[in-house]
Coordinates of N, CA, C and O in Angstrom, one line a residue:
Q1 N 0.8 -1.2 0.0 CA 0.0 0.0 0.0 C 0.9 1.2 0.0 O 1.8 1.3 0.7
V2 N 0.5 2.2 -0.9 CA 1.3 3.4 -1.0 C 0.6 4.5 -0.1 O -0.6 4.6 -0.2
Q3 N 1.3 5.3 0.6 CA 0.8 6.4 1.3 C 1.4 7.7 0.8 O 2.6 7.8 0.5
L4 N 0.5 8.6 0.6 CA 0.9 10.0 0.1 C 0.4 11.0 1.1 O -0.8 11.0 1.4
V5 N 1.3 11.8 1.7 CA 0.9 12.7 2.7 C 1.2 14.1 2.2 O 2.4 14.5 2.0
E6 N 0.2 14.9 2.1 CA 0.3 16.3 1.6 C 0.4 17.2 2.8 O -0.1 17.0 3.9
S7 N 1.1 18.3 2.6 CA 1.2 19.4 3.6 C 1.5 20.7 2.9 O 1.9 20.7 1.7
G8 N 1.4 21.8 3.7 CA 1.7 23.1 3.2 C 0.6 24.0 2.8 O 0.8 25.1 2.4
G9 N -0.6 23.5 2.9 CA -1.8 24.3 2.5 C -2.0 25.4 3.6 O -1.4 25.4 4.7
G10 N -2.9 26.3 3.3 CA -3.2 27.3 4.3 C -3.9 28.5 3.7 O -4.4 28.4 2.6
L11 N -4.0 29.6 4.4 CA -4.7 30.8 4.0 C -3.6 31.8 3.6 O -2.7 32.1 4.3
V12 N -3.8 32.4 2.4 CA -2.9 33.4 1.9 C -3.6 34.5 1.2 O -4.7 34.2 0.6
Q13 N -3.1 35.6 1.1 CA -3.7 36.7 0.4 C -3.3 36.6 -1.1 O -2.3 36.0 -1.5
A14 N -4.2 37.2 -1.9 CA -4.0 37.2 -3.4 C -2.6 37.8 -3.6 O -2.2 38.8 -3.0
G15 N -1.9 37.1 -4.5 CA -0.5 37.6 -4.9 C 0.6 36.9 -4.1 O 1.8 37.0 -4.4
G16 N 0.2 36.2 -3.0 CA 1.1 35.5 -2.2 C 1.5 34.1 -2.7 O 1.2 33.7 -3.9
S17 N 2.3 33.4 -1.9 CA 2.9 32.1 -2.3 C 2.7 31.1 -1.3 O 2.6 31.4 -0.1
L18 N 2.6 29.8 -1.7 CA 2.6 28.7 -0.8 C 3.4 27.6 -1.5 O 3.5 27.5 -2.8
R19 N 4.0 26.7 -0.7 CA 4.6 25.5 -1.3 C 4.0 24.2 -0.7 O 4.0 24.1 0.5
L20 N 3.4 23.4 -1.5 CA 2.8 22.2 -1.1 C 3.8 21.1 -1.2 O 4.7 21.1 -2.1
S21 N 3.8 20.1 -0.3 CA 4.6 19.0 -0.3 C 3.8 17.7 -0.3 O 2.8 17.6 0.3
C22 N 4.3 16.7 -1.0 CA 3.7 15.4 -1.0 C 4.8 14.3 -0.8 O 5.6 14.1 -1.6
A23 N 4.7 13.8 0.4 CA 5.7 12.8 0.8 C 5.2 11.4 0.6 O 4.1 11.0 1.1
A24 N 5.9 10.6 -0.2 CA 5.5 9.2 -0.6 C 6.1 8.2 0.3 O 7.3 8.4 0.8
S25 N 5.5 7.1 0.5 CA 6.0 6.0 1.4 C 7.0 5.1 0.7 O 7.5 4.2 1.3
R26 N 7.2 5.4 -0.6 CA 8.2 4.6 -1.3 C 8.8 5.5 -2.4 O 8.5 6.6 -2.6
N27 N 9.9 4.9 -3.0 CA 10.7 5.6 -4.0 C 9.8 6.2 -5.1 O 9.0 5.5 -5.8
I28 N 9.8 7.5 -5.2 CA 8.9 8.2 -6.2 C 9.2 7.8 -7.6 O 8.4 8.0 -8.5
F29 N 10.4 7.3 -7.9 CA 10.7 6.9 -9.3 C 10.1 5.6 -9.6 O 10.2 5.1 -10.8
S30 N 9.5 4.9 -8.7 CA 8.8 3.7 -9.0 C 7.4 4.0 -9.6 O 6.8 3.1 -10.2
F31 N 7.0 5.3 -9.6 CA 5.8 5.7 -10.2 C 6.1 6.3 -11.6 O 7.1 7.0 -11.8
S32 N 5.2 6.0 -12.6 CA 5.5 6.5 -13.9 C 5.1 8.0 -14.0 O 5.7 8.8 -14.8
I33 N 4.2 8.4 -13.1 CA 3.8 9.8 -13.1 C 3.3 10.2 -11.7 O 2.6 9.4 -11.1
M34 N 3.6 11.4 -11.3 CA 3.1 12.0 -10.1 C 2.6 13.4 -10.4 O 3.0 14.0 -11.3
G35 N 1.6 13.7 -9.6 CA 1.0 15.0 -9.9 C 0.2 15.6 -8.8 O -0.1 15.0 -7.8
W36 N -0.3 16.8 -9.1 CA -1.2 17.6 -8.2 C -2.5 17.8 -9.0 O -2.5 18.2 -10.1
Y37 N -3.6 17.6 -8.2 CA -4.9 17.9 -8.7 C -5.6 18.8 -7.7 O -5.1 18.9 -6.5
R38 N -6.6 19.5 -8.1 CA -7.4 20.3 -7.1 C -8.9 20.2 -7.4 O -9.3 19.9 -8.5
Q39 N -9.6 20.4 -6.3 CA -11.1 20.4 -6.4 C -11.7 21.5 -5.6 O -11.5 21.6 -4.4
A40 N -12.3 22.4 -6.3 CA -13.0 23.5 -5.6 C -14.5 23.1 -5.3 O -15.0 22.2 -5.9
P41 N -15.1 23.7 -4.3 CA -16.5 23.3 -3.9 C -17.4 23.4 -5.1 O -17.4 24.4 -5.9
G42 N -18.2 22.3 -5.4 CA -19.1 22.3 -6.5 C -18.5 22.1 -7.8 O -19.2 22.1 -8.8
K43 N -17.2 21.8 -7.9 CA -16.6 21.6 -9.2 C -15.9 20.2 -9.2 O -15.6 19.6 -8.2
Q44 N -15.6 19.8 -10.4 CA -14.9 18.5 -10.6 C -13.4 18.7 -10.3 O -12.8 19.8 -10.4
R45 N -12.8 17.6 -9.9 CA -11.4 17.6 -9.7 C -10.7 17.8 -11.0 O -11.0 17.2 -12.0
E46 N -9.6 18.7 -11.0 CA -8.9 19.0 -12.2 C -7.4 18.9 -12.0 O -6.9 19.1 -10.9
L47 N -6.7 18.6 -13.1 CA -5.3 18.5 -13.1 C -4.7 19.9 -12.9 O -5.1 20.9 -13.5
V48 N -3.6 19.9 -12.1 CA -2.9 21.2 -11.9 C -1.5 21.0 -12.6 O -1.1 21.8 -13.4
A49 N -0.8 20.0 -12.2 CA 0.6 19.8 -12.7 C 1.0 18.3 -12.6 O 0.6 17.7 -11.6
T50 N 1.7 17.8 -13.5 CA 2.2 16.4 -13.4 C 3.7 16.4 -13.8 O 4.2 17.3 -14.6
I51 N 4.4 15.4 -13.3 CA 5.8 15.1 -13.7 C 6.0 13.7 -13.8 O 5.5 12.9 -13.0
T52 N 6.6 13.2 -14.9 CA 6.8 11.8 -15.2 C 8.2 11.4 -14.6 O 9.0 12.2 -14.3
S53 N 8.4 10.1 -14.6 CA 9.7 9.6 -14.2 C 10.8 10.0 -15.2 O 12.0 10.0 -14.8
G54 N 10.4 10.3 -16.4 CA 11.3 10.8 -17.4 C 11.5 12.3 -17.4 O 12.0 12.9 -18.4
D55 N 10.9 13.0 -16.4 CA 11.1 14.5 -16.2 C 10.2 15.3 -17.2 O 10.4 16.5 -17.4
R56 N 9.2 14.6 -17.8 CA 8.3 15.4 -18.6 C 7.3 16.1 -17.7 O 6.6 15.4 -16.8
I57 N 7.1 17.4 -17.8 CA 6.2 18.2 -16.9 C 5.1 18.8 -17.7 O 5.3 19.2 -18.9
N58 N 3.9 18.8 -17.1 CA 2.7 19.3 -17.7 C 2.0 20.2 -16.7 O 1.9 19.8 -15.6
Y59 N 1.5 21.3 -17.2 CA 0.7 22.2 -16.3 C -0.6 22.5 -17.0 O -0.8 22.6 -18.2
A60 N -1.6 22.7 -16.1 CA -2.9 23.3 -16.6 C -2.6 24.7 -17.1 O -1.8 25.4 -16.5
D61 N -3.3 25.1 -18.1 CA -3.1 26.5 -18.7 C -3.3 27.6 -17.6 O -2.7 28.6 -17.6
S62 N -4.3 27.3 -16.7 CA -4.6 28.3 -15.7 C -3.5 28.6 -14.7 O -3.5 29.6 -14.0
V63 N -2.5 27.7 -14.6 CA -1.4 27.9 -13.6 C 0.0 28.1 -14.3 O 0.9 28.3 -13.6
K64 N 0.0 28.0 -15.6 CA 1.3 28.1 -16.3 C 1.9 29.5 -16.0 O 1.3 30.5 -16.0
G65 N 3.2 29.4 -15.6 CA 3.9 30.6 -15.3 C 3.8 31.1 -13.9 O 4.5 32.0 -13.4
R66 N 2.9 30.4 -13.1 CA 2.8 30.8 -11.7 C 3.1 29.6 -10.8 O 3.6 29.8 -9.7
F67 N 2.9 28.4 -11.2 CA 3.1 27.2 -10.4 C 4.3 26.4 -11.0 O 4.5 26.4 -12.2
T68 N 5.0 25.8 -10.1 CA 6.2 24.9 -10.5 C 6.2 23.6 -9.7 O 6.1 23.6 -8.5
I69 N 6.2 22.5 -10.5 CA 6.2 21.2 -9.8 C 7.7 20.7 -9.8 O 8.4 21.0 -10.8
S70 N 8.1 20.1 -8.8 CA 9.5 19.6 -8.7 C 9.5 18.4 -7.7 O 8.5 18.1 -7.1
R71 N 10.6 17.7 -7.6 CA 10.7 16.6 -6.7 C 12.1 16.5 -6.1 O 13.1 17.0 -6.7
D72 N 12.2 15.8 -5.0 CA 13.4 15.5 -4.3 C 13.4 14.0 -4.1 O 12.7 13.5 -3.2
S73 N 14.2 13.3 -4.9 CA 14.2 11.8 -4.8 C 14.8 11.4 -3.5 O 14.3 10.3 -3.0
A74 N 15.7 12.1 -2.9 CA 16.3 11.7 -1.6 C 15.2 11.7 -0.5 O 15.3 11.0 0.5
K75 N 14.2 12.6 -0.6 CA 13.2 12.7 0.4 C 11.9 12.0 -0.1 O 10.9 12.1 0.6
N76 N 11.9 11.5 -1.3 CA 10.6 10.8 -1.8 C 9.5 11.8 -1.8 O 8.4 11.5 -1.4
T77 N 9.7 13.0 -2.2 CA 8.8 14.1 -2.0 C 8.6 14.9 -3.3 O 9.6 15.2 -4.0
V78 N 7.4 15.2 -3.7 CA 7.1 16.1 -4.8 C 6.5 17.4 -4.3 O 5.7 17.4 -3.3
Y79 N 6.9 18.5 -4.9 CA 6.5 19.8 -4.4 C 5.7 20.5 -5.5 O 5.8 20.2 -6.7
L80 N 4.9 21.4 -5.0 CA 4.2 22.3 -5.9 C 4.4 23.7 -5.3 O 3.8 24.1 -4.3
Q81 N 5.2 24.5 -6.0 CA 5.4 25.9 -5.6 C 4.4 26.7 -6.3 O 4.3 26.7 -7.5
M82 N 3.6 27.5 -5.5 CA 2.5 28.3 -6.1 C 2.8 29.7 -5.8 O 2.8 30.1 -4.6
D83 N 3.0 30.5 -6.8 CA 3.3 31.9 -6.7 C 2.1 32.7 -7.4 O 1.3 32.2 -8.2
S84 N 2.1 34.0 -7.1 CA 1.0 34.9 -7.6 C -0.3 34.2 -7.5 O -1.1 34.2 -8.5
L85 N -0.6 33.8 -6.3 CA -1.9 33.1 -6.1 C -3.1 34.0 -6.3 O -3.1 35.2 -6.0
K86 N -4.2 33.4 -6.8 CA -5.4 34.1 -7.1 C -6.5 33.5 -6.3 O -6.5 32.3 -6.0
P87 N -7.6 34.3 -6.0 CA -8.7 33.7 -5.3 C -9.3 32.4 -6.0 O -9.7 31.5 -5.3
E88 N -9.2 32.4 -7.3 CA -9.7 31.2 -8.0 C -8.9 30.0 -7.9 O -9.2 28.9 -8.4
D89 N -7.7 30.1 -7.3 CA -6.9 28.9 -6.9 C -7.3 28.2 -5.7 O -6.8 27.2 -5.3
T90 N -8.3 28.8 -5.0 CA -8.8 28.2 -3.8 C -9.4 26.9 -4.1 O -10.3 26.8 -4.9
A91 N -9.0 25.9 -3.3 CA -9.4 24.5 -3.6 C -8.7 23.6 -2.6 O -7.8 24.0 -1.9
A92 N -9.2 22.3 -2.5 CA -8.5 21.3 -1.9 C -7.5 20.7 -2.9 O -7.9 20.4 -4.0
Y93 N -6.2 20.6 -2.6 CA -5.2 20.1 -3.5 C -4.8 18.7 -3.1 O -4.6 18.4 -1.9
Y94 N -4.8 17.8 -4.1 CA -4.5 16.4 -3.9 C -3.3 15.9 -4.7 O -3.1 16.3 -5.8
C95 N -2.5 15.1 -4.0 CA -1.3 14.5 -4.7 C -1.8 13.1 -5.2 O -2.6 12.4 -4.6
N96 N -1.2 12.8 -6.4 CA -1.6 11.6 -7.1 C -0.3 10.9 -7.5 O 0.6 11.6 -8.0
A97 N -0.2 9.6 -7.4 CA 0.9 8.8 -7.9 C 0.4 7.6 -8.7 O -0.5 6.9 -8.2
Q98 N 0.9 7.4 -9.9 CA 0.4 6.4 -10.8 C 1.5 5.5 -11.3 O 2.5 6.0 -11.7
Y99 N 1.2 4.2 -11.3 CA 2.1 3.2 -11.9 C 1.9 3.1 -13.4 O 0.8 3.5 -13.9
L100 N 2.8 2.4 -14.1 CA 2.6 2.2 -15.5 C 1.3 1.4 -15.7 O 0.7 1.5 -16.8
T101 N 0.9 0.5 -14.8 CA -0.3 -0.3 -14.9 C -1.5 0.6 -14.7 O -2.6 0.0 -14.9
R102 N -1.4 1.9 -14.4 CA -2.5 2.8 -14.2 C -3.1 2.7 -12.8 O -4.0 3.4 -12.5
L103 N -2.6 1.8 -12.0 CA -3.0 1.7 -10.6 C -2.5 3.0 -10.0 O -1.3 3.4 -10.1
D104 N -3.3 3.7 -9.3 CA -2.9 5.0 -8.7 C -3.4 5.2 -7.3 O -4.3 4.5 -6.8
Y105 N -2.8 6.1 -6.6 CA -3.1 6.4 -5.2 C -3.2 7.9 -5.1 O -2.7 8.7 -5.8
W106 N -4.0 8.3 -4.1 CA -4.3 9.7 -3.8 C -4.0 10.0 -2.3 O -4.1 9.1 -1.4
G107 N -3.5 11.2 -2.1 CA -3.3 11.7 -0.7 C -4.7 12.1 -0.2 O -5.7 12.1 -0.8
Q108 N -4.6 12.6 1.1 CA -5.9 13.0 1.8 C -6.3 14.4 1.4 O -7.4 14.8 1.7
G109 N -5.4 15.2 0.8 CA -5.7 16.5 0.4 C -5.2 17.6 1.4 O -5.2 17.3 2.6
T110 N -5.0 18.8 0.9 CA -4.6 19.9 1.8 C -5.3 21.1 1.2 O -5.4 21.3 0.0
Q111 N -5.9 21.9 2.1 CA -6.7 23.0 1.7 C -5.9 24.3 1.4 O -5.0 24.6 2.2
V112 N -6.1 24.9 0.3 CA -5.5 26.2 0.0 C -6.6 27.2 -0.2 O -7.6 27.0 -1.0
T113 N -6.6 28.3 0.6 CA -7.5 29.4 0.5 C -6.8 30.7 0.2 O -5.9 31.0 0.9
V114 N -7.3 31.3 -0.9 CA -6.6 32.6 -1.3 C -7.7 33.7 -1.1 O -8.7 33.7 -1.8
S115 N -7.4 34.6 -0.3 CA -8.3 35.7 0.0 C -8.0 36.9 -0.9 O -6.9 37.2 -1.3
S116 N -9.1 37.6 -1.3 CA -8.9 38.8 -2.2 C -8.6 40.1 -1.5 O -8.7 40.1 -0.3

């Protein structure tokens, strides 16, 4: 069983920054892809950013230029640096890890609230 533990959420003013962390219970390079998703109240969960084991990175258009996904293999942790935050970034943010078999795991989520 894989465990993903997110941290770093909180309340921030518009224009501010937060860094989310996702600590995995096993070697993150065992996953073909890891990523961050978010879900705002009343909306579907949406992709924010992903990174593959081959270092291919993908961002949602809404966060390009503001968010940066990265990883630290020594700590088995994936990060999401969020800058220039907007009120519309308010959501619960979830970490996801997927194997080549498409078996995937989710973290418990961390809340990000951006005030205007």
